Structures are given as C-alpha cells and as structure tokens.
Amino acid sequence: MQKQIGYDVLAEDTITALLHNNRKLLEKHITAAEIDTFVSLVRKNREPRFLDYLSDLCVSMNKSIPVTQELICNAVLDPTNGDILIETKLVLSRFEIEEASIGENSVESEEDEEEVWLFWKDSSKEIRSKSIRELAQDAKEGAKEDQEVVSYYRYQLNLFARMCLDRQYLAINKISGQLDVDLILRCMSDEDLPYDLRASFCRMMLHMHVDRDPQEQVTPVKYARLWSEIPSEIAIDE
C-alpha cells in the first residue's frame, strides 16, 4: 500500500487511518521512505492535508512515537526541504500615527514597531512575504490565496507541536530559535488573528517552551501539622 502513495487512490488516507493509534504498526511500517514520499507530496501539491498526515504519524493514543518523530524531524527540518515551510520572523515595521491637531492641521508622526511576518515560496518559487495580521485580515475578507496560506501555516504549526511532543529535543532545539517565547506570546494574545490559529500557537507554546527541560522536584510546603508535634513552649533563640 505504501507504494500507492501519491497516485490519488486515497492510499494516504487509508494508511493514516489504519495506523492511527496503533503504535506497533506505526513503528514497524513507517520508514524514512514513506516520510520522504509525504514530504515530496507536500512540495508538489502544497496542500495542508499532507502536513496533517505527518502530524498523525507522530503520535499514538496522545503519546509521542520517538522513532517516527525523529524520522519526520530529519525530513521536514532538512535545509533542502526548507521550501515547503513558511518562515516566521519579527520584522521592524513603521506605522504612521495621527497625533493631536494643531489648528486646522493634524500632525502625523512615524513610529517603529516589531510585527510578525511570514515568508514563503509560491508555486513559481518566488519568495512572498506578508504580516500575519494582514494575512489574517485579507483571509477573513475572502482572499483565497491568503486563506490558503493561513490554513497551511496553521497545519504547519500543528505539525511542529506534534514533532515537539513529550520533549523531542531534536525538534525543540531546531524550531525554538525561530518561534521563541516572545513571538508566540504576541500571536497568542493578538485578537486580530483567528481563534484556531491562536490555538495552534498555544499548542506550540506548551510542547516547545513549557513542557521542556527535566524539571526539578519541589517539596511542597506542609500546611497541616499533628497537634502532638507542636511544642508547648518555644524560645526566641530557637
């Protein structure tokens, strides 16, 4: 069945449905060859459903599968496959601000502010860029191309979150440099972005920045005491 992937006979849907929540089958039958095939389909079709297939292969019963995660990390994050991903950057943008009017004339000033921008390659291999707010607004107004970019980016974030699940440092170390805490917080709290995109950023924050690094055991404060353990007298020097 793996050999039928990419021939529009629903082999991808069948394989992911069969392997979903079946850890043994996933570990046995998904190899680097299958992952490379899915990556080539992403490049060929630019459809988010293929990113979703890769996301499904990362987990079983809400638990990560490190072997498959590693295969997907090595393929998706390989520099030679960078053209299938949308890059996220903080860019210094200049805004015009209208200040209090003086007489009949209003005074305008310019102010610099960091803004989240997305960079991607279109079907003609041309580099395109747009602020994430502008993309979301144009998508909301019905611009088909912007809707496709926002959808693709959301599925990419979901894939990244699955790749980082359960402290997969191979993915965390490579992705966290681009999607740092400040950038993700900006997008999580931005009410101009669609709720499902903000939810994807929340998952990224959880699996990449919160649930990471071995955490130290903390002894909780004991607020309850046995009456017999409380001394009847106590001196100041004690």
PDB file of C-alpha atoms in Angstrom:
ATOM      1  CA  MET A   1       0.000   0.000   0.000  1.00  0.00           C
ATOM      2  CA  GLN A   2       2.893   2.354   0.732  1.00  0.00           C
ATOM      3  CA  LYS A   3       3.837   2.189  -2.968  1.00  0.00           C
ATOM      4  CA  GLN A   4       0.456   3.673  -3.926  1.00  0.00           C
ATOM      5  CA  ILE A   5       1.048   6.929  -2.007  1.00  0.00           C
ATOM      6  CA  GLY A   6       0.712   9.933  -4.282  1.00  0.00           C
ATOM      7  CA  TYR A   7      -1.393   8.324  -7.016  1.00  0.00           C
ATOM      8  CA  ASP A   8      -4.742   9.831  -5.914  1.00  0.00           C
ATOM      9  CA  VAL A   9      -6.184   6.488  -4.837  1.00  0.00           C
ATOM     10  CA  LEU A  10      -6.605   7.601  -1.196  1.00  0.00           C
ATOM     11  CA  ALA A  11      -3.627   5.499  -0.103  1.00  0.00           C
ATOM     12  CA  GLU A  12      -2.502   8.279   2.269  1.00  0.00           C
ATOM     13  CA  ASP A  13      -5.902   8.429   3.993  1.00  0.00           C
ATOM     14  CA  THR A  14      -6.073   4.638   4.245  1.00  0.00           C
ATOM     15  CA  ILE A  15      -2.588   4.281   5.712  1.00  0.00           C
ATOM     16  CA  THR A  16      -3.053   7.021   8.318  1.00  0.00           C
ATOM     17  CA  ALA A  17      -6.468   5.595   9.278  1.00  0.00           C
ATOM     18  CA  LEU A  18      -5.047   2.078   9.652  1.00  0.00           C
ATOM     19  CA  LEU A  19      -2.020   3.200  11.623  1.00  0.00           C
ATOM     20  CA  HIS A  20      -3.850   5.756  13.781  1.00  0.00           C
ATOM     21  CA  ASN A  21      -3.444   4.845  17.471  1.00  0.00           C
ATOM     22  CA  ASN A  22      -1.624   1.607  16.556  1.00  0.00           C
ATOM     23  CA  ARG A  23       1.863   2.109  17.905  1.00  0.00           C
ATOM     24  CA  LYS A  24       3.291  -1.249  16.849  1.00  0.00           C
ATOM     25  CA  LEU A  25       2.200  -0.854  13.238  1.00  0.00           C
ATOM     26  CA  LEU A  26       3.460   2.728  13.139  1.00  0.00           C
ATOM     27  CA  GLU A  27       6.909   1.790  14.404  1.00  0.00           C
ATOM     28  CA  LYS A  28       7.138  -1.194  12.063  1.00  0.00           C
ATOM     29  CA  HIS A  29       5.772   0.089   8.756  1.00  0.00           C
ATOM     30  CA  ILE A  30       6.613   3.800   8.679  1.00  0.00           C
ATOM     31  CA  THR A  31      10.174   4.276   7.464  1.00  0.00           C
ATOM     32  CA  ALA A  32      12.203   7.151   6.046  1.00  0.00           C
ATOM     33  CA  ALA A  33      10.953   6.220   2.565  1.00  0.00           C
ATOM     34  CA  GLU A  34       7.294   6.851   3.496  1.00  0.00           C
ATOM     35  CA  ILE A  35       8.161  10.128   5.220  1.00  0.00           C
ATOM     36  CA  ASP A  36      10.134  11.326   2.176  1.00  0.00           C
ATOM     37  CA  THR A  37       7.155  10.453  -0.029  1.00  0.00           C
ATOM     38  CA  PHE A  38       4.815  12.561   2.119  1.00  0.00           C
ATOM     39  CA  VAL A  39       7.318  15.448   2.046  1.00  0.00           C
ATOM     40  CA  SER A  40       7.509  15.269  -1.753  1.00  0.00           C
ATOM     41  CA  LEU A  41       3.691  15.356  -1.880  1.00  0.00           C
ATOM     42  CA  VAL A  42       3.697  18.479   0.298  1.00  0.00           C
ATOM     43  CA  ARG A  43       6.112  20.118  -2.142  1.00  0.00           C
ATOM     44  CA  LYS A  44       4.123  19.019  -5.193  1.00  0.00           C
ATOM     45  CA  ASN A  45       0.607  19.875  -4.011  1.00  0.00           C
ATOM     46  CA  ARG A  46       1.105  22.473  -1.258  1.00  0.00           C
ATOM     47  CA  GLU A  47      -1.932  21.022   0.476  1.00  0.00           C
ATOM     48  CA  PRO A  48      -2.179  21.175   4.299  1.00  0.00           C
ATOM     49  CA  ARG A  49      -3.727  17.691   4.485  1.00  0.00           C
ATOM     50  CA  PHE A  50      -0.316  16.139   3.839  1.00  0.00           C
ATOM     51  CA  LEU A  51       1.081  18.051   6.825  1.00  0.00           C
ATOM     52  CA  ASP A  52      -1.859  16.665   8.795  1.00  0.00           C
ATOM     53  CA  TYR A  53      -0.910  13.114   7.741  1.00  0.00           C
ATOM     54  CA  LEU A  54       2.616  13.683   9.058  1.00  0.00           C
ATOM     55  CA  SER A  55       1.146  15.037  12.319  1.00  0.00           C
ATOM     56  CA  ASP A  56      -0.924  11.870  12.760  1.00  0.00           C
ATOM     57  CA  LEU A  57       2.167   9.700  12.312  1.00  0.00           C
ATOM     58  CA  CYS A  58       3.911  11.427  15.254  1.00  0.00           C
ATOM     59  CA  VAL A  59       1.521  10.192  17.925  1.00  0.00           C
ATOM     60  CA  SER A  60      -0.469   7.219  19.106  1.00  0.00           C
ATOM     61  CA  MET A  61      -3.126   7.470  21.825  1.00  0.00           C
ATOM     62  CA  ASN A  62      -1.938  11.042  22.522  1.00  0.00           C
ATOM     63  CA  LYS A  63       1.582   9.755  23.226  1.00  0.00           C
ATOM     64  CA  SER A  64       4.563  10.559  21.059  1.00  0.00           C
ATOM     65  CA  ILE A  65       6.346   7.922  18.986  1.00  0.00           C
ATOM     66  CA  PRO A  66      10.019   8.981  19.197  1.00  0.00           C
ATOM     67  CA  VAL A  67      11.145   6.819  16.266  1.00  0.00           C
ATOM     68  CA  THR A  68       8.624   8.352  13.861  1.00  0.00           C
ATOM     69  CA  GLN A  69       9.105  11.826  15.337  1.00  0.00           C
ATOM     70  CA  GLU A  70      12.820  11.593  14.610  1.00  0.00           C
ATOM     71  CA  LEU A  71      12.232  10.472  11.014  1.00  0.00           C
ATOM     72  CA  ILE A  72       9.822  13.353  10.424  1.00  0.00           C
ATOM     73  CA  CYS A  73      12.141  15.884  12.097  1.00  0.00           C
ATOM     74  CA  ASN A  74      15.082  14.807   9.941  1.00  0.00           C
ATOM     75  CA  ALA A  75      12.993  15.086   6.775  1.00  0.00           C
ATOM     76  CA  VAL A  76      10.891  18.197   7.409  1.00  0.00           C
ATOM     77  CA  LEU A  77      13.647  20.257   9.056  1.00  0.00           C
ATOM     78  CA  ASP A  78      16.302  19.317   6.494  1.00  0.00           C
ATOM     79  CA  PRO A  79      17.564  22.547   4.831  1.00  0.00           C
ATOM     80  CA  THR A  80      16.918  21.001   1.406  1.00  0.00           C
ATOM     81  CA  ASN A  81      13.207  20.872   2.307  1.00  0.00           C
ATOM     82  CA  GLY A  82      13.049  24.430   3.581  1.00  0.00           C
ATOM     83  CA  ASP A  83      10.957  25.450   0.572  1.00  0.00           C
ATOM     84  CA  ILE A  84       7.913  23.569   1.896  1.00  0.00           C
ATOM     85  CA  LEU A  85       7.830  25.535   5.160  1.00  0.00           C
ATOM     86  CA  ILE A  86       6.585  29.019   5.965  1.00  0.00           C
ATOM     87  CA  GLU A  87       9.209  31.001   7.864  1.00  0.00           C
ATOM     88  CA  THR A  88       8.230  33.233  10.788  1.00  0.00           C
ATOM     89  CA  LYS A  89      10.133  36.406  11.665  1.00  0.00           C
ATOM     90  CA  LEU A  90       9.774  39.519  13.786  1.00  0.00           C
ATOM     91  CA  VAL A  91      10.196  42.493  11.443  1.00  0.00           C
ATOM     92  CA  LEU A  92      10.537  46.146  12.392  1.00  0.00           C
ATOM     93  CA  SER A  93       7.656  47.955  10.695  1.00  0.00           C
ATOM     94  CA  ARG A  94       6.971  51.688  10.513  1.00  0.00           C
ATOM     95  CA  PHE A  95       3.490  52.993  11.276  1.00  0.00           C
ATOM     96  CA  GLU A  96       2.024  56.446  10.803  1.00  0.00           C
ATOM     97  CA  ILE A  97       0.313  57.782  13.915  1.00  0.00           C
ATOM     98  CA  GLU A  98      -2.042  60.765  13.827  1.00  0.00           C
ATOM     99  CA  GLU A  99      -1.484  62.965  16.840  1.00  0.00           C
ATOM    100  CA  ALA A 100      -3.468  65.866  18.271  1.00  0.00           C
ATOM    101  CA  SER A 101      -4.372  68.511  15.692  1.00  0.00           C
ATOM    102  CA  ILE A 102      -2.808  71.960  15.774  1.00  0.00           C
ATOM    103  CA  GLY A 103      -5.317  74.472  14.491  1.00  0.00           C
ATOM    104  CA  GLU A 104      -6.845  73.063  11.308  1.00  0.00           C
ATOM    105  CA  ASN A 105      -3.931  70.725  10.530  1.00  0.00           C
ATOM    106  CA  SER A 106      -3.362  67.357  12.150  1.00  0.00           C
ATOM    107  CA  VAL A 107       0.171  66.272  12.956  1.00  0.00           C
ATOM    108  CA  GLU A 108       1.364  62.844  11.862  1.00  0.00           C
ATOM    109  CA  SER A 109       4.410  61.062  13.228  1.00  0.00           C
ATOM    110  CA  GLU A 110       6.057  57.760  12.413  1.00  0.00           C
ATOM    111  CA  GLU A 111       6.753  55.035  14.933  1.00  0.00           C
ATOM    112  CA  ASP A 112       8.656  51.757  14.590  1.00  0.00           C
ATOM    113  CA  GLU A 113       7.130  48.566  15.956  1.00  0.00           C
ATOM    114  CA  GLU A 114       8.049  44.897  15.689  1.00  0.00           C
ATOM    115  CA  GLU A 115       5.494  42.842  13.796  1.00  0.00           C
ATOM    116  CA  VAL A 116       5.235  39.122  12.986  1.00  0.00           C
ATOM    117  CA  TRP A 117       5.780  38.435   9.293  1.00  0.00           C
ATOM    118  CA  LEU A 118       5.532  35.202   7.296  1.00  0.00           C
ATOM    119  CA  PHE A 119       7.831  34.335   4.383  1.00  0.00           C
ATOM    120  CA  TRP A 120       7.123  31.541   1.899  1.00  0.00           C
ATOM    121  CA  LYS A 121       7.775  30.414  -1.664  1.00  0.00           C
ATOM    122  CA  ASP A 122       4.852  30.343  -4.064  1.00  0.00           C
ATOM    123  CA  SER A 123       4.273  27.872  -6.909  1.00  0.00           C
ATOM    124  CA  SER A 124       6.670  29.894  -9.097  1.00  0.00           C
ATOM    125  CA  LYS A 125       9.414  29.576  -6.456  1.00  0.00           C
ATOM    126  CA  GLU A 126       9.170  33.317  -5.810  1.00  0.00           C
ATOM    127  CA  ILE A 127       9.628  34.448  -2.203  1.00  0.00           C
ATOM    128  CA  ARG A 128       6.489  36.103  -0.844  1.00  0.00           C
ATOM    129  CA  SER A 129       6.009  37.865   2.474  1.00  0.00           C
ATOM    130  CA  LYS A 130       3.206  39.454   4.442  1.00  0.00           C
ATOM    131  CA  SER A 131       2.475  40.356   8.034  1.00  0.00           C
ATOM    132  CA  ILE A 132       0.444  37.709   9.828  1.00  0.00           C
ATOM    133  CA  ARG A 133      -2.179  40.308  10.797  1.00  0.00           C
ATOM    134  CA  GLU A 134      -2.612  41.437   7.193  1.00  0.00           C
ATOM    135  CA  LEU A 135      -2.816  37.820   6.039  1.00  0.00           C
ATOM    136  CA  ALA A 136      -5.493  37.049   8.613  1.00  0.00           C
ATOM    137  CA  GLN A 137      -7.482  40.173   7.742  1.00  0.00           C
ATOM    138  CA  ASP A 138      -7.368  39.536   3.984  1.00  0.00           C
ATOM    139  CA  ALA A 139      -8.276  35.879   4.539  1.00  0.00           C
ATOM    140  CA  LYS A 140     -11.258  36.989   6.621  1.00  0.00           C
ATOM    141  CA  GLU A 141     -12.361  39.245   3.770  1.00  0.00           C
ATOM    142  CA  GLY A 142     -12.350  36.290   1.369  1.00  0.00           C
ATOM    143  CA  ALA A 143      -8.967  36.452  -0.380  1.00  0.00           C
ATOM    144  CA  LYS A 144      -8.491  32.833  -1.485  1.00  0.00           C
ATOM    145  CA  GLU A 145      -4.687  32.864  -1.654  1.00  0.00           C
ATOM    146  CA  ASP A 146      -4.398  34.345   1.831  1.00  0.00           C
ATOM    147  CA  GLN A 147      -6.906  31.811   3.177  1.00  0.00           C
ATOM    148  CA  GLU A 148      -4.743  29.012   1.773  1.00  0.00           C
ATOM    149  CA  VAL A 149      -1.562  30.461   3.298  1.00  0.00           C
ATOM    150  CA  VAL A 150      -3.160  30.889   6.740  1.00  0.00           C
ATOM    151  CA  SER A 151      -4.573  27.343   6.629  1.00  0.00           C
ATOM    152  CA  TYR A 152      -1.248  25.869   5.514  1.00  0.00           C
ATOM    153  CA  TYR A 153       0.593  27.781   8.251  1.00  0.00           C
ATOM    154  CA  ARG A 154      -1.842  26.571  10.909  1.00  0.00           C
ATOM    155  CA  TYR A 155      -1.301  22.938   9.891  1.00  0.00           C
ATOM    156  CA  GLN A 156       2.444  23.564   9.895  1.00  0.00           C
ATOM    157  CA  LEU A 157       2.261  24.809  13.494  1.00  0.00           C
ATOM    158  CA  ASN A 158       0.213  21.745  14.476  1.00  0.00           C
ATOM    159  CA  LEU A 159       2.846  19.506  12.881  1.00  0.00           C
ATOM    160  CA  PHE A 160       5.629  21.324  14.737  1.00  0.00           C
ATOM    161  CA  ALA A 161       3.740  20.905  18.035  1.00  0.00           C
ATOM    162  CA  ARG A 162       3.393  17.156  17.424  1.00  0.00           C
ATOM    163  CA  MET A 163       7.078  16.934  16.489  1.00  0.00           C
ATOM    164  CA  CYS A 164       7.992  18.565  19.838  1.00  0.00           C
ATOM    165  CA  LEU A 165       5.527  16.484  21.898  1.00  0.00           C
ATOM    166  CA  ASP A 166       6.934  14.761  25.008  1.00  0.00           C
ATOM    167  CA  ARG A 167      10.212  16.676  24.884  1.00  0.00           C
ATOM    168  CA  GLN A 168      11.542  15.667  21.487  1.00  0.00           C
ATOM    169  CA  TYR A 169      14.628  17.867  21.642  1.00  0.00           C
ATOM    170  CA  LEU A 170      15.627  17.157  18.052  1.00  0.00           C
ATOM    171  CA  ALA A 171      12.650  19.301  17.016  1.00  0.00           C
ATOM    172  CA  ILE A 172      12.594  21.661  20.001  1.00  0.00           C
ATOM    173  CA  ASN A 173      16.205  22.780  19.565  1.00  0.00           C
ATOM    174  CA  LYS A 174      15.770  23.490  15.853  1.00  0.00           C
ATOM    175  CA  ILE A 175      12.355  25.168  15.896  1.00  0.00           C
ATOM    176  CA  SER A 176      12.610  27.218  19.113  1.00  0.00           C
ATOM    177  CA  GLY A 177      15.208  29.514  17.547  1.00  0.00           C
ATOM    178  CA  GLN A 178      12.616  30.776  15.072  1.00  0.00           C
ATOM    179  CA  LEU A 179       9.497  30.556  17.245  1.00  0.00           C
ATOM    180  CA  ASP A 180      10.685  31.989  20.542  1.00  0.00           C
ATOM    181  CA  VAL A 181       8.534  32.725  23.585  1.00  0.00           C
ATOM    182  CA  ASP A 182       8.044  36.419  22.798  1.00  0.00           C
ATOM    183  CA  LEU A 183       6.895  35.774  19.221  1.00  0.00           C
ATOM    184  CA  ILE A 184       4.453  33.041  20.235  1.00  0.00           C
ATOM    185  CA  LEU A 185       3.026  35.166  23.066  1.00  0.00           C
ATOM    186  CA  ARG A 186       2.417  38.019  20.627  1.00  0.00           C
ATOM    187  CA  CYS A 187       0.403  35.741  18.355  1.00  0.00           C
ATOM    188  CA  MET A 188      -1.446  34.008  21.200  1.00  0.00           C
ATOM    189  CA  SER A 189      -2.676  37.340  22.563  1.00  0.00           C
ATOM    190  CA  ASP A 190      -3.406  39.003  19.207  1.00  0.00           C
ATOM    191  CA  GLU A 191      -7.193  39.274  18.932  1.00  0.00           C
ATOM    192  CA  ASP A 192      -6.920  40.143  15.232  1.00  0.00           C
ATOM    193  CA  LEU A 193      -5.841  36.570  14.455  1.00  0.00           C
ATOM    194  CA  PRO A 194      -8.408  33.756  14.022  1.00  0.00           C
ATOM    195  CA  TYR A 195      -9.045  31.697  17.134  1.00  0.00           C
ATOM    196  CA  ASP A 196      -7.900  28.397  15.569  1.00  0.00           C
ATOM    197  CA  LEU A 197      -4.537  29.918  14.598  1.00  0.00           C
ATOM    198  CA  ARG A 198      -4.091  31.299  18.124  1.00  0.00           C
ATOM    199  CA  ALA A 199      -4.923  27.828  19.488  1.00  0.00           C
ATOM    200  CA  SER A 200      -2.148  26.367  17.330  1.00  0.00           C
ATOM    201  CA  PHE A 201       0.287  28.880  18.823  1.00  0.00           C
ATOM    202  CA  CYS A 202      -0.887  27.803  22.300  1.00  0.00           C
ATOM    203  CA  ARG A 203      -0.018  24.189  21.481  1.00  0.00           C
ATOM    204  CA  MET A 204       3.382  25.308  20.244  1.00  0.00           C
ATOM    205  CA  MET A 205       3.995  27.180  23.489  1.00  0.00           C
ATOM    206  CA  LEU A 206       3.009  24.144  25.570  1.00  0.00           C
ATOM    207  CA  HIS A 207       5.047  21.495  23.786  1.00  0.00           C
ATOM    208  CA  MET A 208       8.079  23.583  22.856  1.00  0.00           C
ATOM    209  CA  HIS A 209       8.610  26.061  25.694  1.00  0.00           C
ATOM    210  CA  VAL A 210       6.603  24.894  28.738  1.00  0.00           C
ATOM    211  CA  ASP A 211       6.996  21.120  28.779  1.00  0.00           C
ATOM    212  CA  ARG A 212      10.746  21.009  28.290  1.00  0.00           C
ATOM    213  CA  ASP A 213      13.974  20.517  30.217  1.00  0.00           C
ATOM    214  CA  PRO A 214      13.944  17.971  33.072  1.00  0.00           C
ATOM    215  CA  GLN A 215      12.158  19.713  35.897  1.00  0.00           C
ATOM    216  CA  GLU A 216      13.397  19.586  39.470  1.00  0.00           C
ATOM    217  CA  GLN A 217      11.319  18.006  42.186  1.00  0.00           C
ATOM    218  CA  VAL A 218       9.921  20.596  44.579  1.00  0.00           C
ATOM    219  CA  THR A 219       8.988  19.637  48.129  1.00  0.00           C
ATOM    220  CA  PRO A 220       5.603  21.231  48.836  1.00  0.00           C
ATOM    221  CA  VAL A 221       5.062  23.281  51.983  1.00  0.00           C
ATOM    222  CA  LYS A 222       3.291  21.280  54.692  1.00  0.00           C
ATOM    223  CA  TYR A 223       0.391  23.334  55.961  1.00  0.00           C
ATOM    224  CA  ALA A 224      -1.052  20.543  58.113  1.00  0.00           C
ATOM    225  CA  ARG A 225       0.563  19.599  61.418  1.00  0.00           C
ATOM    226  CA  LEU A 226      -0.175  16.978  64.029  1.00  0.00           C
ATOM    227  CA  TRP A 227      -1.169  18.544  67.325  1.00  0.00           C
ATOM    228  CA  SER A 228       1.271  16.242  69.115  1.00  0.00           C
ATOM    229  CA  GLU A 229       4.171  17.624  67.030  1.00  0.00           C
ATOM    230  CA  ILE A 230       3.537  21.233  68.068  1.00  0.00           C
ATOM    231  CA  PRO A 231       5.731  22.137  71.077  1.00  0.00           C
ATOM    232  CA  SER A 232       4.021  23.643  74.093  1.00  0.00           C
ATOM    233  CA  GLU A 233       6.834  26.163  74.559  1.00  0.00           C
ATOM    234  CA  ILE A 234       9.353  27.810  72.241  1.00  0.00           C
ATOM    235  CA  ALA A 235      12.217  30.184  72.985  1.00  0.00           C
ATOM    236  CA  ILE A 236      13.179  33.204  70.889  1.00  0.00           C
ATOM    237  CA  ASP A 237      16.725  31.926  70.275  1.00  0.00           C
ATOM    238  CA  GLU A 238      15.306  28.744  68.726  1.00  0.00           C
TER     239      GLU A 238
END
